[in-house]
PDB file of C-alpha atoms in Angstrom:
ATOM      1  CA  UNK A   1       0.553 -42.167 -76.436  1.00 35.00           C
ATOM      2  CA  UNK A   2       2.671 -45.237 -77.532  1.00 41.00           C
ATOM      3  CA  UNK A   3       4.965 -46.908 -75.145  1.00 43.00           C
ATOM      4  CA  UNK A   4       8.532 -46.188 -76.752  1.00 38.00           C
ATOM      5  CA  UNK A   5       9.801 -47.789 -79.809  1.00 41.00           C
ATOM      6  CA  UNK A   6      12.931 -47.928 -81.883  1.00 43.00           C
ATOM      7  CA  UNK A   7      12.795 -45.020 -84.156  1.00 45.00           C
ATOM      8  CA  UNK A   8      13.139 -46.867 -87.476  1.00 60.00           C
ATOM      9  CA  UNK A   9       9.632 -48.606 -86.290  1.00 80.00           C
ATOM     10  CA  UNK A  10       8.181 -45.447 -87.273  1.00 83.00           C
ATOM     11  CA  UNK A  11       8.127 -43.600 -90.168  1.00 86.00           C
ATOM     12  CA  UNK A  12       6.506 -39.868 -90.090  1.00 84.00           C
ATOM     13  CA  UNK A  13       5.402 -37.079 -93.030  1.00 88.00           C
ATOM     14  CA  UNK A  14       3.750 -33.841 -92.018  1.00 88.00           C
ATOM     15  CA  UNK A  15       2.275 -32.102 -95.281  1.00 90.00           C
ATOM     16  CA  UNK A  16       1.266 -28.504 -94.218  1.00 86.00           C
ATOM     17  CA  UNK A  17       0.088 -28.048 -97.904  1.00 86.00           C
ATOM     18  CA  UNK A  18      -2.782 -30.565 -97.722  1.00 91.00           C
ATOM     19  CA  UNK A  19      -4.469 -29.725 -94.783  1.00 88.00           C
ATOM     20  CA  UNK A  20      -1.971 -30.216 -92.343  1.00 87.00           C
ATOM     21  CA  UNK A  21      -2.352 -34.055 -93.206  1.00 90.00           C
ATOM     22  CA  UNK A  22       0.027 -36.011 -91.126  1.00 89.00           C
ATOM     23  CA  UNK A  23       0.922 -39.654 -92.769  1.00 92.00           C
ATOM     24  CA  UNK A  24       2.474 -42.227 -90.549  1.00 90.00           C
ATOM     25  CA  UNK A  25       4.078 -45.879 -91.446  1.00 93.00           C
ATOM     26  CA  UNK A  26       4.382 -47.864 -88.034  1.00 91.00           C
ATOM     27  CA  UNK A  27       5.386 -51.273 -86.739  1.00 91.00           C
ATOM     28  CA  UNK A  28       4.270 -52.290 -83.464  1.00 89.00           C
ATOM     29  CA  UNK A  29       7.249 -54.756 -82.106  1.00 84.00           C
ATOM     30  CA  UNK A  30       5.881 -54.855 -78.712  1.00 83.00           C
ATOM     31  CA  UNK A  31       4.664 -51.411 -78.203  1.00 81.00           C
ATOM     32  CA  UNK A  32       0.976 -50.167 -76.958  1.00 81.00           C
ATOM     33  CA  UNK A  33      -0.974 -47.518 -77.319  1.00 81.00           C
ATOM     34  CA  UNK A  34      -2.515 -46.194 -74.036  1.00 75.00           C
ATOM     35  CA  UNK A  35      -6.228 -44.891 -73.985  1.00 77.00           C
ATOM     36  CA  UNK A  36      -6.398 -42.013 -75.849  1.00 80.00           C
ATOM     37  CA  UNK A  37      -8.475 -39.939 -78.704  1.00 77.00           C
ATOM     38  CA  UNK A  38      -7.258 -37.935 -81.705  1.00 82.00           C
ATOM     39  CA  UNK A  39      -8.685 -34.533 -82.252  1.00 80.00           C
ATOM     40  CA  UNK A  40      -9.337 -35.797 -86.060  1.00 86.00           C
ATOM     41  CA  UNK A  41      -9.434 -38.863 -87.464  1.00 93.00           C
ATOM     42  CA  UNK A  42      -7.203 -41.647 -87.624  1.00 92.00           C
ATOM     43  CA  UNK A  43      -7.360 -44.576 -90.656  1.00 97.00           C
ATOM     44  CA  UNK A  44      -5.149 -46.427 -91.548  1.00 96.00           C
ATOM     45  CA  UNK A  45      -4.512 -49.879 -93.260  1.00 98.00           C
ATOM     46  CA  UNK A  46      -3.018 -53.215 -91.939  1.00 97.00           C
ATOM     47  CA  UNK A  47      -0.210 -54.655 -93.833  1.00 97.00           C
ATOM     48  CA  UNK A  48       0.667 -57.852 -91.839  1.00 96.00           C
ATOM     49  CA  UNK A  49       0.073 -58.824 -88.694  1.00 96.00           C
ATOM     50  CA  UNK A  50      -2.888 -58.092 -86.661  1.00 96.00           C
ATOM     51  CA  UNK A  51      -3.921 -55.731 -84.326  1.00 95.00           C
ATOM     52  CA  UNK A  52      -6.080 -55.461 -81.400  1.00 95.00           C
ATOM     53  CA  UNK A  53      -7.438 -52.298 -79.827  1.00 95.00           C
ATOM     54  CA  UNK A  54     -10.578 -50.896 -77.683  1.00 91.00           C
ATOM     55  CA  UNK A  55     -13.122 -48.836 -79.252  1.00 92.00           C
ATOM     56  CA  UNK A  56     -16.746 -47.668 -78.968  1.00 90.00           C
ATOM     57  CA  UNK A  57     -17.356 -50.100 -76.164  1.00 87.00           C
ATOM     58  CA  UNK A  58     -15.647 -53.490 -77.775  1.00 93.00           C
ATOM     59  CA  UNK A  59     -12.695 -54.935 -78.291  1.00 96.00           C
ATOM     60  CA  UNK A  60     -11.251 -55.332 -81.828  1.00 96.00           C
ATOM     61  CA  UNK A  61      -9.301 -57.032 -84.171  1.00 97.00           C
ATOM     62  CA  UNK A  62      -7.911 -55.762 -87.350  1.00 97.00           C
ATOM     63  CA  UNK A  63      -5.482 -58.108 -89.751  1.00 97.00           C
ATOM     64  CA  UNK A  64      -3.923 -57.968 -92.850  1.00 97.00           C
ATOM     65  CA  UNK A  65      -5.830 -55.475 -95.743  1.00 97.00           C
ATOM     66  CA  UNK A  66      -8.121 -54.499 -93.096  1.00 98.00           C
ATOM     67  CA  UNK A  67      -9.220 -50.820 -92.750  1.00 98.00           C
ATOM     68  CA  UNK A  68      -9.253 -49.424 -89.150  1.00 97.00           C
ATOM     69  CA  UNK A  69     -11.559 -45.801 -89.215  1.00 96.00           C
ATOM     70  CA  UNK A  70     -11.509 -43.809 -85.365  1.00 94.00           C
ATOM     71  CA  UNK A  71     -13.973 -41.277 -85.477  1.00 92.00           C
ATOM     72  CA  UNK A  72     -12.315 -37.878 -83.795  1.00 88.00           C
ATOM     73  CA  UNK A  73     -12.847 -37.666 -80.334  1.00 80.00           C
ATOM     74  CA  UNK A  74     -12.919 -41.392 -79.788  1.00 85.00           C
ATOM     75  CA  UNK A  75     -11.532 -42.973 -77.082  1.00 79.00           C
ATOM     76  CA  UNK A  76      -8.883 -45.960 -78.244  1.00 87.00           C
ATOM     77  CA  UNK A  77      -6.181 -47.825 -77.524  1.00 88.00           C
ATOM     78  CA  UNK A  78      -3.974 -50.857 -79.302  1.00 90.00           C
ATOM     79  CA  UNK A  79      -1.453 -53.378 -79.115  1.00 92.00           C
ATOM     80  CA  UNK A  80       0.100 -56.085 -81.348  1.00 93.00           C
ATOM     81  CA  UNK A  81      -2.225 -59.102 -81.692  1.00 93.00           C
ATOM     82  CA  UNK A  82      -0.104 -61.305 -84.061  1.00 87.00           C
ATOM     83  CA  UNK A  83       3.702 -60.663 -84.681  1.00 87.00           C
ATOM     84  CA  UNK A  84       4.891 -58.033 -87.042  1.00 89.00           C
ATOM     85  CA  UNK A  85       1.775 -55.984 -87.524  1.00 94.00           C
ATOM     86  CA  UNK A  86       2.557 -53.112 -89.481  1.00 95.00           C
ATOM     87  CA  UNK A  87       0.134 -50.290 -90.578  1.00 95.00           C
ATOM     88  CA  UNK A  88      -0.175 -47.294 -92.861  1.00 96.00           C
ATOM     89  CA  UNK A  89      -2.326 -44.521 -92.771  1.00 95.00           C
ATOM     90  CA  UNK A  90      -3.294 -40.735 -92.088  1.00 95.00           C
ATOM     91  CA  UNK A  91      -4.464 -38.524 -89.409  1.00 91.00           C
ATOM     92  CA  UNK A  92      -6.931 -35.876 -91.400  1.00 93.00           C
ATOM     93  CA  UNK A  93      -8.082 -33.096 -89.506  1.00 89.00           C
ATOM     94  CA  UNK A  94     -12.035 -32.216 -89.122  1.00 88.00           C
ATOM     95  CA  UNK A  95     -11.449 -29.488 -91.609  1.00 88.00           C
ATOM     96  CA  UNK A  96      -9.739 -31.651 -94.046  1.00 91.00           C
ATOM     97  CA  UNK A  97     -12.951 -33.765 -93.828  1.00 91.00           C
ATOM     98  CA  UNK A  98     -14.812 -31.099 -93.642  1.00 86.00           C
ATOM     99  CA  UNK A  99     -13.223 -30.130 -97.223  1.00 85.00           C
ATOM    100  CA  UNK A 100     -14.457 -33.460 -98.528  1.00 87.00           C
ATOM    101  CA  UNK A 101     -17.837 -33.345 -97.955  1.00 83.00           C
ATOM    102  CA  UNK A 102     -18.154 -29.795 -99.405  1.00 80.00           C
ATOM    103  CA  UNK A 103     -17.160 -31.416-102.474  1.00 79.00           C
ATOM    104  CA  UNK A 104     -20.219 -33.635-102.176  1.00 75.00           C
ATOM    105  CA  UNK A 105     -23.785 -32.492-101.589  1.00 64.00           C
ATOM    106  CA  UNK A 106     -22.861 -33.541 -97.627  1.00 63.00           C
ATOM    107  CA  UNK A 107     -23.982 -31.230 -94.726  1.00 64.00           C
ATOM    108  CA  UNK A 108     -21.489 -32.235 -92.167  1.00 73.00           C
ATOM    109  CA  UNK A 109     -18.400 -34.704 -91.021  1.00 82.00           C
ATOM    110  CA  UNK A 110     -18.659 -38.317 -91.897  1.00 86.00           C
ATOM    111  CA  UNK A 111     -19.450 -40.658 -89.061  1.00 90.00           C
ATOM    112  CA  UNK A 112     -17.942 -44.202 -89.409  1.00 94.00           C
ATOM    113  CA  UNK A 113     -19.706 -46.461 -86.968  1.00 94.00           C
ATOM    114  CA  UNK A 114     -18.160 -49.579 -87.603  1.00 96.00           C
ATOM    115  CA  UNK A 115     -14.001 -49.137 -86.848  1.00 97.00           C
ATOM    116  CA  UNK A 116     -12.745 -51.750 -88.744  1.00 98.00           C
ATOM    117  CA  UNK A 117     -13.672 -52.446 -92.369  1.00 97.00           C
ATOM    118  CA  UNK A 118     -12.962 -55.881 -94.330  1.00 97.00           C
ATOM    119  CA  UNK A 119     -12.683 -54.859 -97.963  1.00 97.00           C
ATOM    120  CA  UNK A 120      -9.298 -55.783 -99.757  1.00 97.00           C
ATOM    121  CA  UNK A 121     -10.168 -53.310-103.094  1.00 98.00           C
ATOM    122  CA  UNK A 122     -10.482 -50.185-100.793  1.00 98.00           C
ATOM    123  CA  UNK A 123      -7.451 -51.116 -98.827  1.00 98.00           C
ATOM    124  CA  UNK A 124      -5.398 -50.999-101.718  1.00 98.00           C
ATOM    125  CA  UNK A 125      -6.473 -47.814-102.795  1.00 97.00           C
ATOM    126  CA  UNK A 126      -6.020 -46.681 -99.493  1.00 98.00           C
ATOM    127  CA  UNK A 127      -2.240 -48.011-100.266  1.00 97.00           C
ATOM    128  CA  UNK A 128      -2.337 -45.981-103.663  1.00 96.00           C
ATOM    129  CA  UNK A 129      -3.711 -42.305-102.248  1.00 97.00           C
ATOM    130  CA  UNK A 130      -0.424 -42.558 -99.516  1.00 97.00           C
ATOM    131  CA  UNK A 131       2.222 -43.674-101.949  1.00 95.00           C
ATOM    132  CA  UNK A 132       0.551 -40.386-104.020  1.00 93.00           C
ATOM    133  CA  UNK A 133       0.821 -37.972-101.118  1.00 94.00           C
ATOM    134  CA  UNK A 134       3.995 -38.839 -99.776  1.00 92.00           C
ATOM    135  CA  UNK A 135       5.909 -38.557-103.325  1.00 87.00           C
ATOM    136  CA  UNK A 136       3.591 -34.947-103.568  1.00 79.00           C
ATOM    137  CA  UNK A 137       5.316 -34.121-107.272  1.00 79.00           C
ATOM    138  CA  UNK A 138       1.892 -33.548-108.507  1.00 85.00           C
ATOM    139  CA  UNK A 139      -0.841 -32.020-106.457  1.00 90.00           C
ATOM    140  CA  UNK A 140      -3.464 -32.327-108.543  1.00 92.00           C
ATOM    141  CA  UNK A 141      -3.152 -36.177-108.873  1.00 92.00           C
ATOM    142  CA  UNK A 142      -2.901 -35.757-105.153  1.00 93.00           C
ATOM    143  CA  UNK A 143      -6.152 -34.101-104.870  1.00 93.00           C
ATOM    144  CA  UNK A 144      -8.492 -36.365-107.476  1.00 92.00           C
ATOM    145  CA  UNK A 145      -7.185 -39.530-105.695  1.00 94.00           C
ATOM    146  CA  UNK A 146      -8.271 -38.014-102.045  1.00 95.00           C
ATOM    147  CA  UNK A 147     -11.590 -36.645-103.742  1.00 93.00           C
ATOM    148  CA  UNK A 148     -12.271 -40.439-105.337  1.00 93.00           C
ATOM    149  CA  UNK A 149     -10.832 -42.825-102.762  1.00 96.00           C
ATOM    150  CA  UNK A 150     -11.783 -40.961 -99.514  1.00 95.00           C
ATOM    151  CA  UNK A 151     -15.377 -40.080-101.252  1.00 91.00           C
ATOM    152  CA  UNK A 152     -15.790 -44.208-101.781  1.00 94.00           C
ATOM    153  CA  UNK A 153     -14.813 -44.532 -98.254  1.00 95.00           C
ATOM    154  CA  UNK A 154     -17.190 -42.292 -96.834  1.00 92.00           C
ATOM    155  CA  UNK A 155     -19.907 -43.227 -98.980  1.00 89.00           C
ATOM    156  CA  UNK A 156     -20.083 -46.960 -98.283  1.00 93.00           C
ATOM    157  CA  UNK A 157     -18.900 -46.480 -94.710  1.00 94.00           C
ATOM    158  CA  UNK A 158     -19.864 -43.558 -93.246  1.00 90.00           C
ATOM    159  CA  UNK A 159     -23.399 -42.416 -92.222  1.00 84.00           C
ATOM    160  CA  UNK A 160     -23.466 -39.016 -94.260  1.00 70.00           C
ATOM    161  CA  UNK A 161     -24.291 -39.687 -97.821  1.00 56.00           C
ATOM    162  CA  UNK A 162     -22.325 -38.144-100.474  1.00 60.00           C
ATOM    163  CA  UNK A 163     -23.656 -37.212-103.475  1.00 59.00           C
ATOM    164  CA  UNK A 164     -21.997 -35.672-106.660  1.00 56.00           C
ATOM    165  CA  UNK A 165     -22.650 -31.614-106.854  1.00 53.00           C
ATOM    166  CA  UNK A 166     -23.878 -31.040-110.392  1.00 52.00           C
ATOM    167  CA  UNK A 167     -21.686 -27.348-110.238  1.00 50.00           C
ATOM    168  CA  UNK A 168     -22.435 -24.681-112.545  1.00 49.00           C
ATOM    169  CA  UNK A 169     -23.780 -24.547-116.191  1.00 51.00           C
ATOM    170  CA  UNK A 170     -20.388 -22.923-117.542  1.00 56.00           C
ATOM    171  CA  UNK A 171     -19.627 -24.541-121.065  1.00 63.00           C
ATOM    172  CA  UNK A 172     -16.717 -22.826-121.105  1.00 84.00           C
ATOM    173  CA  UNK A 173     -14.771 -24.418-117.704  1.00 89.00           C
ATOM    174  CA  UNK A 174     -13.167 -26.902-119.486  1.00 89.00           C
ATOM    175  CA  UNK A 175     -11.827 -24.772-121.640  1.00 88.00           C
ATOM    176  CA  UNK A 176     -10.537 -21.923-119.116  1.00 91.00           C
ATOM    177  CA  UNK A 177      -8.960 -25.255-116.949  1.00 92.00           C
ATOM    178  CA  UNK A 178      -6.805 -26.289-120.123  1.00 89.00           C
ATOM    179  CA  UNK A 179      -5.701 -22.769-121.110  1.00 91.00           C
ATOM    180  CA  UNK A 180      -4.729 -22.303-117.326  1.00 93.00           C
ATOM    181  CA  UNK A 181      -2.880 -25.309-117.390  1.00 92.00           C
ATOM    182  CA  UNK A 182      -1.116 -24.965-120.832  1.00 90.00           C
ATOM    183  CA  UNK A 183       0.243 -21.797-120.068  1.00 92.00           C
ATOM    184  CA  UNK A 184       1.086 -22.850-116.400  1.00 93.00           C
ATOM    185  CA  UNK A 185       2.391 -26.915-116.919  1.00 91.00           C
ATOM    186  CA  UNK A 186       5.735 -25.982-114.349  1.00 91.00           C
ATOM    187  CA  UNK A 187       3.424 -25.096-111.567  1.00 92.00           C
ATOM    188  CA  UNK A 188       1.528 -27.075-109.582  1.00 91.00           C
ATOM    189  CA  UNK A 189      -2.117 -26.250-108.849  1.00 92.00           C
ATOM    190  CA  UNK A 190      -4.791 -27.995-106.418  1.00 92.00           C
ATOM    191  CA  UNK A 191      -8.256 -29.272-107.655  1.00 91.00           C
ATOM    192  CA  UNK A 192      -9.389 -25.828-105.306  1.00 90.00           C
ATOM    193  CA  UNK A 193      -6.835 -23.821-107.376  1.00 93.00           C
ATOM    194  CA  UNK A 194      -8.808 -25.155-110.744  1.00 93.00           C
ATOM    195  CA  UNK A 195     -12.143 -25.031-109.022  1.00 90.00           C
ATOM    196  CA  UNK A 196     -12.045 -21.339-108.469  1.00 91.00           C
ATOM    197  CA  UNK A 197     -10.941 -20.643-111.494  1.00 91.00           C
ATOM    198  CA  UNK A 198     -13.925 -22.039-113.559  1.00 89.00           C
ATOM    199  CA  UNK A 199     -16.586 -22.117-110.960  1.00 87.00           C
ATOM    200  CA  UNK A 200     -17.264 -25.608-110.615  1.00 88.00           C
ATOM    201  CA  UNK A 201     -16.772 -27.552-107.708  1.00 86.00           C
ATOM    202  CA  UNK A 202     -13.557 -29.733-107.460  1.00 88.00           C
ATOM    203  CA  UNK A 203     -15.197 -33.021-107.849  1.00 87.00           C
ATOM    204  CA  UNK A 204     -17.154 -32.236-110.921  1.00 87.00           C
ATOM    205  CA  UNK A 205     -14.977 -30.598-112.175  1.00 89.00           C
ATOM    206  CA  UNK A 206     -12.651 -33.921-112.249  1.00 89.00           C
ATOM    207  CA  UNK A 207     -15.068 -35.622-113.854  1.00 87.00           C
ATOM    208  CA  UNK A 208     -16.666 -33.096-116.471  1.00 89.00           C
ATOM    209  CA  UNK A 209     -13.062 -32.742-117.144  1.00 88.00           C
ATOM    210  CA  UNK A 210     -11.753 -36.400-117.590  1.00 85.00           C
ATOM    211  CA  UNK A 211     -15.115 -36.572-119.831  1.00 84.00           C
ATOM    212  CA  UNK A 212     -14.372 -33.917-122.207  1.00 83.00           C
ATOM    213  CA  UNK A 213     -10.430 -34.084-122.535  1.00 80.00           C
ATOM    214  CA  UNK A 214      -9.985 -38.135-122.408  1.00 76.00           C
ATOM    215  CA  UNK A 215      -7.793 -37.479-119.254  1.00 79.00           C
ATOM    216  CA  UNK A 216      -7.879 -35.459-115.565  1.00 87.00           C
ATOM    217  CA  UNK A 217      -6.680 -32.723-114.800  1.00 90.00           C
ATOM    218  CA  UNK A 218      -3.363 -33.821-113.470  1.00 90.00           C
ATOM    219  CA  UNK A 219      -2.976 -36.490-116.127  1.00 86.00           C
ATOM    220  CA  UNK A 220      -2.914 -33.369-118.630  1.00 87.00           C
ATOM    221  CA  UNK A 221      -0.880 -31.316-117.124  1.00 90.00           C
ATOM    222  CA  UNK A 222       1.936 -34.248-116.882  1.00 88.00           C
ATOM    223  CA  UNK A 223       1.335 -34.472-120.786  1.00 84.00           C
ATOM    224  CA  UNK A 224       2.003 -30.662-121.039  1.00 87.00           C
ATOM    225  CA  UNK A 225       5.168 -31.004-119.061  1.00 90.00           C
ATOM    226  CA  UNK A 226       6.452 -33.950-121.247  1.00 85.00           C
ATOM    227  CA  UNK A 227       6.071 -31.705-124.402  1.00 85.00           C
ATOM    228  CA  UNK A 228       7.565 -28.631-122.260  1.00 90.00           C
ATOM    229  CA  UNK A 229      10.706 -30.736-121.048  1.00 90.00           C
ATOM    230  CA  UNK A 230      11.515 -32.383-124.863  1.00 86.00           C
ATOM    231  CA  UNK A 231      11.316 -28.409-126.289  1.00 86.00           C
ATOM    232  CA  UNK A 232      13.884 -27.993-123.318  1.00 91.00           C
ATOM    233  CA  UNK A 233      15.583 -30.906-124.318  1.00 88.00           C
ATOM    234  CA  UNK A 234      15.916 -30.019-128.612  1.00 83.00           C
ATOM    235  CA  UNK A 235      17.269 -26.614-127.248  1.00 88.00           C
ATOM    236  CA  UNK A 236      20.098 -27.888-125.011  1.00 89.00           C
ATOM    237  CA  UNK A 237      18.687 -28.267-121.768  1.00 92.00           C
ATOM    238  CA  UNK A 238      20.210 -31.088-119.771  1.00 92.00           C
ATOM    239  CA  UNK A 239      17.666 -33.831-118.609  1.00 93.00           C
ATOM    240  CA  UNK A 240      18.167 -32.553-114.924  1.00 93.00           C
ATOM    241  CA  UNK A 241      17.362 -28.809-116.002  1.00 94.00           C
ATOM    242  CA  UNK A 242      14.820 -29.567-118.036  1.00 92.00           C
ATOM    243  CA  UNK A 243      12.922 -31.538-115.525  1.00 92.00           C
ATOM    244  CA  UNK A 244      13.273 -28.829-112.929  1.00 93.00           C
ATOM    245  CA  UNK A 245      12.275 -26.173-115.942  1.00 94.00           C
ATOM    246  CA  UNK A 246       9.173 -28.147-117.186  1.00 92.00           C
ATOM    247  CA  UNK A 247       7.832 -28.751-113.636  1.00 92.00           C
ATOM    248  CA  UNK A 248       8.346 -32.368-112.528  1.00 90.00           C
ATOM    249  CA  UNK A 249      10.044 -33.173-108.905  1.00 86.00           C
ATOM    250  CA  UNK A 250      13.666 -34.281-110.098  1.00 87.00           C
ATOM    251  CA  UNK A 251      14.990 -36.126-113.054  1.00 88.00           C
ATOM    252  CA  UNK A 252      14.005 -39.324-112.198  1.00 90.00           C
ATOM    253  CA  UNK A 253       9.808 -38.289-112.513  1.00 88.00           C
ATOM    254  CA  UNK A 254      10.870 -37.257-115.974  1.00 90.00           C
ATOM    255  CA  UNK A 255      12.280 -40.065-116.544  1.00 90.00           C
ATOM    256  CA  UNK A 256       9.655 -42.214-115.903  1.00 87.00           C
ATOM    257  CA  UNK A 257       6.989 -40.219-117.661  1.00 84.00           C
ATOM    258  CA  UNK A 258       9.328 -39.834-120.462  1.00 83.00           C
ATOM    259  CA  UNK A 259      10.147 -43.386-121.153  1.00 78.00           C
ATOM    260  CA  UNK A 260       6.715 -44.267-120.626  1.00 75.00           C
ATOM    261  CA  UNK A 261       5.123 -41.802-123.203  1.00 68.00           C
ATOM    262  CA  UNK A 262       8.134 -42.094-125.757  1.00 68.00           C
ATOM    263  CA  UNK A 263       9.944 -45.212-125.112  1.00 65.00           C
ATOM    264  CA  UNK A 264      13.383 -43.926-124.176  1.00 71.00           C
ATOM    265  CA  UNK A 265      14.922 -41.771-121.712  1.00 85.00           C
ATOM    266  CA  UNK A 266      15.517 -38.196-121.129  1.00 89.00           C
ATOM    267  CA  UNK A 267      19.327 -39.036-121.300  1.00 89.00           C
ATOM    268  CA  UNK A 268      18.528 -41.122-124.139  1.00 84.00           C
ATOM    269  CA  UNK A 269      16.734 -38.618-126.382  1.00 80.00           C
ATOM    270  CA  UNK A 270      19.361 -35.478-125.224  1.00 84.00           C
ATOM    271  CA  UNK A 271      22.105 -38.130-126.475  1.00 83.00           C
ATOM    272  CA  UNK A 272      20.575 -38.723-129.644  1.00 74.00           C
ATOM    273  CA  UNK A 273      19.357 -35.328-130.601  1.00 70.00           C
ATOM    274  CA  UNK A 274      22.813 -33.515-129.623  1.00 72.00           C
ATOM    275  CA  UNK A 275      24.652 -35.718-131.161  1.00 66.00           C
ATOM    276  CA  UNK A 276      23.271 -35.790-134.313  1.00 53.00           C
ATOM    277  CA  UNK A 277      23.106 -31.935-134.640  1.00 53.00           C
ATOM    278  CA  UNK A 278      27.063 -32.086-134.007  1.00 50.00           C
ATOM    279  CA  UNK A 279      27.975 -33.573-136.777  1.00 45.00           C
ATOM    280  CA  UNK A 280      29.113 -31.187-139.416  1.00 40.00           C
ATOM    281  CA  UNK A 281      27.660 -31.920-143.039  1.00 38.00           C
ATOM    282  CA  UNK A 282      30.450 -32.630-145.561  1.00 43.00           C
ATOM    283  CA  UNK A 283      29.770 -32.630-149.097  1.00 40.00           C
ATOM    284  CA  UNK A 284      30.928 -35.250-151.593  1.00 42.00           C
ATOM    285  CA  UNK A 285      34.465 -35.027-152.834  1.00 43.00           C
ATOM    286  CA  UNK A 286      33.064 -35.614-156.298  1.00 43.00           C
ATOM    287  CA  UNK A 287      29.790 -34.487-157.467  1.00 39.00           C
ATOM    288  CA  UNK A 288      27.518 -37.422-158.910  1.00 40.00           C
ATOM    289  CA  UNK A 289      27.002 -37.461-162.673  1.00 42.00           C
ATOM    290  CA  UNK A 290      23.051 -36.071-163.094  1.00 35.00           C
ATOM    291  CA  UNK A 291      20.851 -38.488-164.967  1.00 38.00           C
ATOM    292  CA  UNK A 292      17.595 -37.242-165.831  1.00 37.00           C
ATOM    293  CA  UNK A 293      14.537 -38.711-164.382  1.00 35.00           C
ATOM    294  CA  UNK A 294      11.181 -38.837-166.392  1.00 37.00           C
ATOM    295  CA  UNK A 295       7.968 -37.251-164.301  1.00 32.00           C
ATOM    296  CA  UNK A 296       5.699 -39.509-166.399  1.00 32.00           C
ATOM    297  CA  UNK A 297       6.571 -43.123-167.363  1.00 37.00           C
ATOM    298  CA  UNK A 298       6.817 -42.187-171.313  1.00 39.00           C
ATOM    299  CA  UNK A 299       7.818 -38.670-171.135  1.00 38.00           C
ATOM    300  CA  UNK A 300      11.467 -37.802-171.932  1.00 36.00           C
ATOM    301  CA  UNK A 301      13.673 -34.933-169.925  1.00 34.00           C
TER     302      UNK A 301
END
């Protein structure tokens, strides 16, 4: 356990609907970890600073875009090396893991045998997969980041190989996943949801997915949403119902997919659209005088 630290030094998420995943934002400012293991894993990502810890007989030193990877059941410890390290990462459990490689043609938990990584890339999209599961406003995006980035990971780093499972032969999945989706856009689905549904596993099913429809899965169903929440919007939704009707998290993750896909804002477009239709048509005091228009060039009315 850490020796005590001022609360805002620590910043905590539990998310009981992926896993039981717990996410954790930390800054050291003088505190130590005593020796201790973690029933699953714990990896997580330097930001600044460096830090220094015990592990699988060695000491070690992690600094900035480093990846730190502590197999369960691993005796550690750690303490600030250089001032103001900060980290960011994830505890996943063996059955989260476990999960992963089912996706894969793997026959059991990843082993990572070296516990600090030096590769800049897959820190960052270490960076990316958190910022995506803390928001959580779209699970499936949630799920084909943690299926891509945490495959790379334990490809490159970890001892079990992971191959792609080909899935079934069903010509038809593709189809089944995008009638599913159209006709459910305001809920929000996991790759396993989607998986079941069509038979495939989750990871080729990303893939066979992305290859047939130009996008994934979640990608789609944010399209779907967008053309849900501008019907809302044309029938007199406000841009805060609407959101909430057409699936997204709050008004503010329509917004941004709004703006981004059509170039102005929910508020914008409601505006615009209601504004318009209130206007009451008035004719023209006096009628104009008709003048006959020839269809052809030489033809006369």
């Amino acid at each position: 356990m850490p020796s005590p630290a001022p609360a805002d030094n620590t910043r905590f998420q539990h998310l009981p609907d992926f896993g039981g995943l717990d996410l954790l934002h930390y800054r050291y400012d003088g505190a130590t970890y005593s020796r201790h293991v973690h029933e699953g894993y714990a990896i997580h990502v330097i930001d600044s600073g460096a830090e220094r810890f015990h592990c699988m007989g060695a000491s070690r030193v992690a600094g900035p875009d480093d990846i730190v990877l502590v197999n369960p059941d691993t005796v550690h410890d750690g303490q600030e090396e250089a001032d103001g390290c900060r980290y960011r990462g994830f505890y996943p459990s063996p059955e989260l893991m476990t999960s992963l490689a089912e996706a894969f043609e793997g026959n059991g938990l990843p082993w990572f045998p070296d516990p600090v990584i030096q590769d800049p890339h897959m820190a960052q999209r270490l960076r990316g997969l958190i910022a995506l599961l803390e928001h959580g406003d779209n699970r499936l995006a949630s799920d084909s980041a943690w299926l891509n980035v945490m495959g790379d990971l334990s490809r490159r780093y970890g001892r079990q190989r992971l191959e792609t499972r080909a899935g079934g032969a069903d010509h038809g999945a593709v189809r089944c996943v995008r009638e599913y989706l159209d006709a459910h856009s305001s809920e929000n689905p996991s790759l396993a949801d989607l998986s079941e549904l069509c038979g495939l596993s989750p990871h080729y099913l990303n893939r066979l997915f992305q290859r047939e429809v130009g996008l994934p899965p979640h990608a789609y169903l944010v399209q779907r949403r967008l053309i849900q929440a501008r019907r809302l919007l044309l029938a007199g939704l406000s841009p805060t119902d609407a959101a909430v009707a057409a699936g997204f998290s709050d008004q503010s993750h329509l917004h941004r997919h709004f703006k981004r896909a059509l170039g102005l804002t929910p508020g914008q477009y409601h505006r615009a659209i209601h504004r318009n239709s209130a206007r009451s048509y008035k004719p023209p005091c006096r009628p104009a005088p008709y003048t006959a228009v020839p269809i052809y060039g030489n033809e006369t009315p």
